Coordinates of C-alpha atoms and ligand atoms in Angstrom, one line a residue:
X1 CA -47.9 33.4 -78.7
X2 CA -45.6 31.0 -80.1
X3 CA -41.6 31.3 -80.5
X4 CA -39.7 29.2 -82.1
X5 CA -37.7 28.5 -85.3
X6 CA -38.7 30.2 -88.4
X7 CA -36.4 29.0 -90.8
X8 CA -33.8 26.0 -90.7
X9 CA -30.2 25.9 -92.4
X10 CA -27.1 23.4 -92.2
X11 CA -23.8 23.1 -94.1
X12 CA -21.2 20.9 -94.6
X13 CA -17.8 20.8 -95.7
X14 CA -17.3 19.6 -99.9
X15 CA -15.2 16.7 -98.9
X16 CA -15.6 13.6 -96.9
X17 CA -13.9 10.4 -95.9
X18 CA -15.5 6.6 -96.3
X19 CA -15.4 5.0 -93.6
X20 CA -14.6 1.7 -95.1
X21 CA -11.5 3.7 -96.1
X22 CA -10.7 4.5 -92.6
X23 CA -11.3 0.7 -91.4
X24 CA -9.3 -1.0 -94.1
X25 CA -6.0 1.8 -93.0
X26 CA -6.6 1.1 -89.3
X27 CA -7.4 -3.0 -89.5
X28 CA -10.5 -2.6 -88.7
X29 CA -13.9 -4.6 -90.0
X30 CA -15.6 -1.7 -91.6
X31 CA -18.7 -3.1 -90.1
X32 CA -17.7 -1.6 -86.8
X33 CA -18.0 1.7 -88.0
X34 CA -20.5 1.3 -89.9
X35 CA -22.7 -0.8 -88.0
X36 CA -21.6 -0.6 -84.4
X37 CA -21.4 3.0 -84.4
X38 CA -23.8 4.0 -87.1
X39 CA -21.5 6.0 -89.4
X40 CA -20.5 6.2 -92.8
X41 CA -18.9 8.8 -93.8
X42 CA -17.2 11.7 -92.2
X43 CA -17.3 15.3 -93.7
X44 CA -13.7 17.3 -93.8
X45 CA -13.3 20.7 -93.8
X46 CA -10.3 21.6 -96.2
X47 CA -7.9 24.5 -95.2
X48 CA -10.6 27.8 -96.2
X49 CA -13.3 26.5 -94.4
X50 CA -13.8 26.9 -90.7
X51 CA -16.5 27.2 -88.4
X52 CA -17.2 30.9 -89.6
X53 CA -17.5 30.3 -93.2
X54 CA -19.4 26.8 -92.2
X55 CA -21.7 28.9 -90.4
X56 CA -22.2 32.0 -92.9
X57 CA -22.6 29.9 -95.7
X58 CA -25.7 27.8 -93.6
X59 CA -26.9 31.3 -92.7
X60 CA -26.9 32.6 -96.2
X61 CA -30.3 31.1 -97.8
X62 CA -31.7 31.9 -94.9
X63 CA -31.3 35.4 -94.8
X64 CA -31.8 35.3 -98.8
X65 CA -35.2 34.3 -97.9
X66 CA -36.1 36.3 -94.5
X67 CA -34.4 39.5 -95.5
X68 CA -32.1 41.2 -92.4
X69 CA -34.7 43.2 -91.0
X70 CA -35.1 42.8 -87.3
X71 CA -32.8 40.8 -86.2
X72 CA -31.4 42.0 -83.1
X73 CA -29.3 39.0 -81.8
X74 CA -27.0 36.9 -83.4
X75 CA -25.3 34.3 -80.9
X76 CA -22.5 31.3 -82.3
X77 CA -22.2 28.4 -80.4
X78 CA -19.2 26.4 -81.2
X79 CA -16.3 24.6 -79.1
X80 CA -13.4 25.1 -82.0
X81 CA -13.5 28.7 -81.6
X82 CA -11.1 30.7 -83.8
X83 CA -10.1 33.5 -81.2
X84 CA -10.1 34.0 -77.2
X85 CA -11.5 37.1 -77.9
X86 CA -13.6 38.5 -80.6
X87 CA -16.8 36.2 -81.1
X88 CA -16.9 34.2 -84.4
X89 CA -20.6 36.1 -84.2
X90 CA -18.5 39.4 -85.4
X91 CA -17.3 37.8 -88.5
X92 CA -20.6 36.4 -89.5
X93 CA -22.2 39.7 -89.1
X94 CA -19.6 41.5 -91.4
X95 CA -20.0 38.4 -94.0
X96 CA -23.3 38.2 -93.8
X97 CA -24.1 42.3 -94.0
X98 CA -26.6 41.9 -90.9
X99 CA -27.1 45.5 -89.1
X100 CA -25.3 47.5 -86.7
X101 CA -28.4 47.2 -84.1
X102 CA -27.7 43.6 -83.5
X103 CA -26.0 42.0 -80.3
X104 CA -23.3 39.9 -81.0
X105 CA -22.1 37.0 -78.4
X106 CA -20.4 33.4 -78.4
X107 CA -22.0 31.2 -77.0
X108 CA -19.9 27.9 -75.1
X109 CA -20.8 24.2 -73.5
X110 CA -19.3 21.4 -75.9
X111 CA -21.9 19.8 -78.0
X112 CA -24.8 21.9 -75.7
X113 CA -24.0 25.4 -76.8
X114 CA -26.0 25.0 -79.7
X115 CA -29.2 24.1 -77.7
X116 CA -28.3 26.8 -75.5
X117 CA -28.2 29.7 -77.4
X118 CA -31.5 28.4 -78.8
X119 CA -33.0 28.7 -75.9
X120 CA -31.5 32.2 -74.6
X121 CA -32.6 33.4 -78.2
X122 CA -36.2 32.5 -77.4
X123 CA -36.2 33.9 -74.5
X124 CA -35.2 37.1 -75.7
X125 CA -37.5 36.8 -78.6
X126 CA -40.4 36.0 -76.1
X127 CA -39.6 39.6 -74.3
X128 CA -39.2 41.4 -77.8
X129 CA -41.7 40.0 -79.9
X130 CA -41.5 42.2 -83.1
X131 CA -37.5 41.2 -83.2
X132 CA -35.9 38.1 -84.2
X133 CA -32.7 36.4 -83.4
X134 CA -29.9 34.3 -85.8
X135 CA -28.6 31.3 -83.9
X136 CA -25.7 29.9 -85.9
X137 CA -24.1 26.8 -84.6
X138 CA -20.9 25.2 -86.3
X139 CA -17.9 22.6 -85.2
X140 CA -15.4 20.6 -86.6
X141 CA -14.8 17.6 -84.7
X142 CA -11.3 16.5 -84.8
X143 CA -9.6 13.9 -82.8
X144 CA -6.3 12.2 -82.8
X145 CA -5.6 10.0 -85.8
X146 CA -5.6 6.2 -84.9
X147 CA -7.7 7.0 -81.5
X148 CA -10.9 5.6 -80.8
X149 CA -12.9 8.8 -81.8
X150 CA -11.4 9.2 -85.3
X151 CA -14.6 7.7 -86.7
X152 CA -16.5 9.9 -85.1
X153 CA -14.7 12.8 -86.5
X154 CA -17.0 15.4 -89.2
X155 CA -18.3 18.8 -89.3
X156 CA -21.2 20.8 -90.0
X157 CA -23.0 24.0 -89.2
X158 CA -26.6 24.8 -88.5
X159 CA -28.4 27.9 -88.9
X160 CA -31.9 29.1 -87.1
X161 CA -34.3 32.5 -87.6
X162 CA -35.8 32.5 -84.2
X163 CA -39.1 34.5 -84.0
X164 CA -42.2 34.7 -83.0
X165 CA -44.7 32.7 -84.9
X166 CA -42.5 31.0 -86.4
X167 CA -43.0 28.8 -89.9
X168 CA -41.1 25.8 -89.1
X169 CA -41.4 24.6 -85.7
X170 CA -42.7 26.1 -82.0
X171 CA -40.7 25.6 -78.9
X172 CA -43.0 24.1 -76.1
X173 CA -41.7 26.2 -73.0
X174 CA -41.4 23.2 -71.3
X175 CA -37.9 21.9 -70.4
X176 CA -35.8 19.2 -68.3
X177 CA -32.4 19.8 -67.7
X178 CA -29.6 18.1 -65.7
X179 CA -25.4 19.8 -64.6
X180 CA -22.9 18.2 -63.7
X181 CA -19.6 19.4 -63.5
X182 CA -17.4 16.3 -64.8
X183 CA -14.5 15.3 -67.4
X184 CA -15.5 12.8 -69.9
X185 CA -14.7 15.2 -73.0
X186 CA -12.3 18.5 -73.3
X187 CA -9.8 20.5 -75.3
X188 CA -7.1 22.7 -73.3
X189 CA -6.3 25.7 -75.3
X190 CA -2.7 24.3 -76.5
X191 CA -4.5 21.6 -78.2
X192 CA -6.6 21.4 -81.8
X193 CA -7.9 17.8 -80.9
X194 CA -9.8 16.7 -78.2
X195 CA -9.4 14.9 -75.0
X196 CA -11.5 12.3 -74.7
X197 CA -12.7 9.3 -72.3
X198 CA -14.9 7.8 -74.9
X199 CA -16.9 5.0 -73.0
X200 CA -17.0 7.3 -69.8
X201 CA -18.5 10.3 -71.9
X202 CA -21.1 7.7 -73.4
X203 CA -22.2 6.5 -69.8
X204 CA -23.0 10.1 -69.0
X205 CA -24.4 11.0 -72.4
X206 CA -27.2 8.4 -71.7
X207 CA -27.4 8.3 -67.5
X208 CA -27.6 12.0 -67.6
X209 CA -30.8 11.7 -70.4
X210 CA -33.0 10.0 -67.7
X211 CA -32.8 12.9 -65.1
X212 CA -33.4 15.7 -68.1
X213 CA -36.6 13.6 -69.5
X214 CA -37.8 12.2 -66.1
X215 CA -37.5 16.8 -65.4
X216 CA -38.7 17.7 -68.8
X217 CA -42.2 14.6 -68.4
X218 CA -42.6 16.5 -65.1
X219 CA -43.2 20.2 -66.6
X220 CA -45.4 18.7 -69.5
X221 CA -47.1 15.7 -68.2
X222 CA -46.5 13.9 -71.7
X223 CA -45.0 10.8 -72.4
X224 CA -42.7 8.8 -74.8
X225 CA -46.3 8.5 -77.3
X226 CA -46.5 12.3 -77.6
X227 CA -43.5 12.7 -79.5
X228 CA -43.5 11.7 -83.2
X229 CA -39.9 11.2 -83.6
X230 CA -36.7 11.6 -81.8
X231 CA -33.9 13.6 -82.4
X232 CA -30.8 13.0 -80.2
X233 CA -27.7 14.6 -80.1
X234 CA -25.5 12.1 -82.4
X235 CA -21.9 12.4 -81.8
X236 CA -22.2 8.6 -83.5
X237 CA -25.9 7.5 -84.8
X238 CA -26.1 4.3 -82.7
X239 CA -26.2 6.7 -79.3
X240 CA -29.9 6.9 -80.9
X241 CA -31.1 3.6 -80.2
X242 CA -28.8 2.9 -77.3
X243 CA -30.7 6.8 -75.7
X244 CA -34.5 5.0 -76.4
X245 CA -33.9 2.0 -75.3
X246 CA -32.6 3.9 -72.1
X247 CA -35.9 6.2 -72.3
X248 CA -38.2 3.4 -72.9
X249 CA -36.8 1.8 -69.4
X250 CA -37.4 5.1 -67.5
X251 CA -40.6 5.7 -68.4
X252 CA -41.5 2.1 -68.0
X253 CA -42.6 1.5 -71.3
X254 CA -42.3 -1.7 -73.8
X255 CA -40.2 -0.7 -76.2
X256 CA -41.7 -1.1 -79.8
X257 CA -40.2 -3.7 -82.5
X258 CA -37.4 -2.6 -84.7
X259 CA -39.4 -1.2 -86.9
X260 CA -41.5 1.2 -85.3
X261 CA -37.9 2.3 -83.5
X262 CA -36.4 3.0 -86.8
X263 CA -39.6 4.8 -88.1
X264 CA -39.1 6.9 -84.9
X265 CA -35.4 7.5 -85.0
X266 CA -34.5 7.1 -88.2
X267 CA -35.2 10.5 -89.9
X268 CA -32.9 12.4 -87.4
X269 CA -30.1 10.2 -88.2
X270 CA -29.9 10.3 -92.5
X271 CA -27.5 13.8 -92.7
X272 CA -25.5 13.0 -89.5
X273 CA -24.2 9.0 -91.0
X274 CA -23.0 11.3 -93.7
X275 CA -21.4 14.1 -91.9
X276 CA -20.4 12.5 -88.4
X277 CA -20.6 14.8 -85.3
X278 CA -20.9 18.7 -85.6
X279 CA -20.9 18.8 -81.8
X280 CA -23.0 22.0 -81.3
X281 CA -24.6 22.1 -84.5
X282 CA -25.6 18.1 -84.0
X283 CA -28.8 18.0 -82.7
X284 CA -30.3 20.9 -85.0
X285 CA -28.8 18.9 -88.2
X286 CA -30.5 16.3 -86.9
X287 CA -33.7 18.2 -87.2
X288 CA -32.9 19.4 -90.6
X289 CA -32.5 15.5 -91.2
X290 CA -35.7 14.7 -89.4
X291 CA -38.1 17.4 -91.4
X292 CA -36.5 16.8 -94.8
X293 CA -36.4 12.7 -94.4
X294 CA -39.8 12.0 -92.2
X295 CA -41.9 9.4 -94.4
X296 CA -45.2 11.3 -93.4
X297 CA -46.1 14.8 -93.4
X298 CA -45.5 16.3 -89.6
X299 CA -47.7 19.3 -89.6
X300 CA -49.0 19.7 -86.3
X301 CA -46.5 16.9 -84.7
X302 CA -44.8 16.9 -81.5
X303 CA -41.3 16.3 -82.1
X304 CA -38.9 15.7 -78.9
X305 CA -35.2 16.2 -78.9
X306 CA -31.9 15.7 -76.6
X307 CA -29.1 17.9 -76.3
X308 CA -26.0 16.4 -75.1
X309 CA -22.6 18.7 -73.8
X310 CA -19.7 17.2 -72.2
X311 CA -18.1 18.8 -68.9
X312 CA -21.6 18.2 -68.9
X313 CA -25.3 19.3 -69.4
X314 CA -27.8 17.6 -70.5
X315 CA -31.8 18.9 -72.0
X316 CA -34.5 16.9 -72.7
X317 CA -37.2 19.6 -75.3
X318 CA -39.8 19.7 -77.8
X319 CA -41.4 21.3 -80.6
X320 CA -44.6 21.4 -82.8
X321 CA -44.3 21.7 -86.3
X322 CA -46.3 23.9 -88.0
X323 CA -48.7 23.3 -90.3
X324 CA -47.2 24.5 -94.0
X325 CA -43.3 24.1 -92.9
X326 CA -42.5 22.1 -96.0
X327 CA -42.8 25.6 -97.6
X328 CA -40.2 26.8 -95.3
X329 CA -37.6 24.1 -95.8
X330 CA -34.4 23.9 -97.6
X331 CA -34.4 20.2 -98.7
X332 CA -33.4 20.6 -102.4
X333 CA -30.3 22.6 -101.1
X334 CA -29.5 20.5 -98.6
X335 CA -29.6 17.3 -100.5
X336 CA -28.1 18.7 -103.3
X337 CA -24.9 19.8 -101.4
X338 CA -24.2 16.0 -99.8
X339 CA -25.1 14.4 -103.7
X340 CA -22.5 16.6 -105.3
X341 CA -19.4 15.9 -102.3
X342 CA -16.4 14.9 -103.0
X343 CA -15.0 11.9 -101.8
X344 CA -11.3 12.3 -100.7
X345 CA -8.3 9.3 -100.9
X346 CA -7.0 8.3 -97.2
X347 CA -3.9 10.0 -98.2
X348 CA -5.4 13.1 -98.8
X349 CA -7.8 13.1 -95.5
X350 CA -4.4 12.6 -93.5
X351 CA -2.8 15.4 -95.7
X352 CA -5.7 18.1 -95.0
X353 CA -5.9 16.8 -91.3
X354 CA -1.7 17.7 -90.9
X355 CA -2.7 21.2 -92.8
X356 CA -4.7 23.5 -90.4
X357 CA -4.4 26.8 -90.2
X358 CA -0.7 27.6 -89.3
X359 CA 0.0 28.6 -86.0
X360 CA 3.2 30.3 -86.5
X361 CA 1.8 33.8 -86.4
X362 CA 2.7 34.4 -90.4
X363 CA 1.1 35.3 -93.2
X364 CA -0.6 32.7 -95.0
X365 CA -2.5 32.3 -98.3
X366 CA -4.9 29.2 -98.7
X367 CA -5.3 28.1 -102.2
X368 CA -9.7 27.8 -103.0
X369 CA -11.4 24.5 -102.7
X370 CA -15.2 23.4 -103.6
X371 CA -17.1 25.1 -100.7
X372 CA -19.9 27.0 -100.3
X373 CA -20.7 31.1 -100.7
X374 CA -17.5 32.2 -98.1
X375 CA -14.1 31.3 -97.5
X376 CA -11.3 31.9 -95.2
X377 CA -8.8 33.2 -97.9
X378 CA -6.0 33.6 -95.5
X379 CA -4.2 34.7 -92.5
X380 CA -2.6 38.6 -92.5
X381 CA -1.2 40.6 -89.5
X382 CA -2.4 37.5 -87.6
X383 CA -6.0 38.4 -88.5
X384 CA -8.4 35.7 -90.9
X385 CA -9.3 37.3 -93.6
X386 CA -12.6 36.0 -95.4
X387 CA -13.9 36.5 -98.7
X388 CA -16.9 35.8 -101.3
X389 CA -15.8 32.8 -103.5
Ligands
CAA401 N1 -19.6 -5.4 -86.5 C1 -20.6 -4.8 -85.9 N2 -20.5 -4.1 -84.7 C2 -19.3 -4.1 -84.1 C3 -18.2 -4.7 -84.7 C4 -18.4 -5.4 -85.9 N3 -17.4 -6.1 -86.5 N4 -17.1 -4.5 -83.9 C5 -17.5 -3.8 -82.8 N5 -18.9 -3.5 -83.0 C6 -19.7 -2.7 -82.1 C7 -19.5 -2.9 -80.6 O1 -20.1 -4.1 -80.2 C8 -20.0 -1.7 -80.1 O2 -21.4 -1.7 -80.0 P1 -22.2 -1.6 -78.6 O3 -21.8 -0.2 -78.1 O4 -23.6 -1.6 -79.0 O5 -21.7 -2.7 -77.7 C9 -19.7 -0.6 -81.1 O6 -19.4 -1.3 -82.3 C10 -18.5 0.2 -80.8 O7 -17.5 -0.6 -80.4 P2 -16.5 -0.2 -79.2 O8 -17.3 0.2 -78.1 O9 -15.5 -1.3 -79.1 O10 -15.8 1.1 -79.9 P3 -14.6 2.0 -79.4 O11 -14.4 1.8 -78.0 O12 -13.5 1.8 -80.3 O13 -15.2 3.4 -79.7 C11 -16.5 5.3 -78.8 C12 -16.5 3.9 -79.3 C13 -15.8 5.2 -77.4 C14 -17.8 5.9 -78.7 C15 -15.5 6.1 -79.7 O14 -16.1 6.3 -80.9 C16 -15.2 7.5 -79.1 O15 -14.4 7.6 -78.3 N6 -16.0 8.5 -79.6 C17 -15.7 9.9 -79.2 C18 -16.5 10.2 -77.9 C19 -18.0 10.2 -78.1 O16 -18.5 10.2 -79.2 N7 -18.7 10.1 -76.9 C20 -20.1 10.1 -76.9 C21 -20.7 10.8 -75.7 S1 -20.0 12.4 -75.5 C22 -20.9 13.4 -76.5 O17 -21.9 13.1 -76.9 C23 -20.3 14.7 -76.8 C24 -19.6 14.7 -78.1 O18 -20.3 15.0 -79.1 C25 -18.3 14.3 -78.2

């Protein structure tokens, strides 16, 4: 029997910066954004969207077109959680009218949580066949203005019906995986942006790769050939080609010409150059990237992917997609939300950035933006409170 993901969903904030803006304010040749670390633009969350309504309004169509029935888990992964307590799970499931007889959890490793609550929702699908479980991952990837990882900033949620025979794409079962408990990346509580050594965390993003695909070519017995395309976690697009370079190497093959590698790696990488890094939704959007932008038709393709957390853990997995899925996809909607964006002035990005949510324990009313279905209409009693738009 096959488990795996049924239906695929991601959102993204309204707004986004150029990063051409960015360059000119900081002095910098907009090239190196743009071509040394593969982005373009960088989505921005105003003040009544965070990762809850980012993730209910990903999970929306897809419930519109499952229906709620059966659904027995819902687990969030995310690393800008809103609470120390209460799961960002428990606010979906009100928003989203999901039953009573359905487990709610958060789910936390950096940019990994969203591959691991993938996984611990298959598993649980695998024992419970007849059920199905709602993986919603959603971040928003903030850093200090002026540092190195501002351009890398952006946010973005992804949502996936996991069940059994699924329409859209089967988990293989087998897995490589690598640990390792390190600090190239973190965010103390007292802190909204994140710590970061950015060329240490990029060492271990790609040494710790070889160990998870050298594990994961174990289990299987396939190779680099078996896979169709590549979808790597992006906290910037060029970690793409820098990661199969690095794979090529380890399993001691040539690596093919530039364009064969783009043909591979490409597809993953067309939403993320326009969103930037959603940490634990990355790797999925790049999924929704890679089956709405492949040039072919991938019905019965392998497709292998690479899930990268800081602190750190690292998978190498894969996945056959089945034969119908472009029946199953949201490609219109997705499309459709990036075309219709708006573009925001660097005075305004640095404006919504200084914003946040207050953290002075008052009462707070946010004024509505262009969003999607839900929004975070304010703070009360020092509880969010969300509404319809
Ligand atoms: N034209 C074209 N290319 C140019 C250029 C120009 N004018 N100027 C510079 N470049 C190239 C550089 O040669 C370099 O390319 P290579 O890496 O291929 O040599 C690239 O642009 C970047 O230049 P720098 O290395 O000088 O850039 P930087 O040090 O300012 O920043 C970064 C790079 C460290 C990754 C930074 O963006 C950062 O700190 N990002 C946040 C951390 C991060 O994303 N880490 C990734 C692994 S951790 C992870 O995956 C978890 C997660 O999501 C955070």
């Amino acid at each position: 029997m096959n488990i795996g993901i049924d239906l695929i969903s991601f959102h993204t904030p309204a707004y986004y910066l150029d990063l051409r803006v960015l360059a000119e304010r900081r002095g910098v040749d907009p090239d190196k954004f743009v071509i040394g670390v593969g982005q373009e633009q960088m989505a921005i969350p105003p003040p009544d969207q965070d990762i809850v309504t980012l993730a209910a309004n990903a999970a929306l169509p897809v419930l519109e077109e499952a229906g709620r029935d059966g659904i027995e888990l819902l687990l969030f992964a995310t690393e800008s959680g809103i609470d120390q307590s209460k799961a960002a799970a428990l606010f979906c499931h009100g928003l989203l009218g999901l039953p009573p007889t359905c487990r709610c959890a958060e789910v936390k490793e950096a940019c990994y949580g969203g591959t691991a609550a993938l996984r611990m929702a298959a598993a649980m699908v695998a024992a419970r066949p007849h059920t199905k479980a709602l993986v919603l991952a959603a971040d928003v990837a903030r850093y200090d203005l002026g540092s190195s990882g501002e351009p890398t900033q952006g946010a973005g949620a992804v949502a996936m019906l996991v069940t059994a025979n699924p329409r859209v794409l089967a988990l293989d079962p087998e897995t490589g995986f690598h640990a390792e408990d390190i600090m190239d990346f973190w965010r103390p509580n007292y802190r909204a942006e994140a710590f970061v050594d950015g060329k240490y965390s990029t060492k271990m993003y790609l040494t710790t790769l070889i160990p998870a695909w050298q594990a994961y070519a174990a289990a299987s017995g396939r190779t680099l050939a078996d896979h169709a395309h590549l979808a790597f976690h992006m906290p910037f697009t060029k970690i793409a080609w820098k990661s199969y370079t690095r794979l090529c190497r380890a399993a001691g093959v040539p690596e093919p010409d530039e364009e064969e590698t783009a043909r591979i790696l490409r597809p993953a990488t067309v939403y993320n150059r326009r969103t930037g890094n959603s940490y634990s939704a990355c790797v999925h959007e790049g999924l929704c990237s890679l089956l709405d932008n492949a040039p072919a038709p991938l019905d019965g393709r392998r497709l292998g992917f690479f899930s990268y957390g800081s602190g750190c853990v690292a998978e190498f997995y894969s996945g056959v997609v089945q034969p119908g899925y472009r029946g199953h996809l949201f490609t219109d909607r997705h499309r459709a939300m990036l075309e219709t964006r708006t573009e925001l002035t660097y005075r305004q990005y640095e404006d919504i950035f200084n914003y946040g949510v207050p953290q002075d324990g008052g009462d707070h009313v946010f004024a509505p933006y262009r969003g999607g279905p839900f929004r975070l209409a304010g703070v009360k009693d020092h509880k969010r409170r969300y509404e319809p738009r």
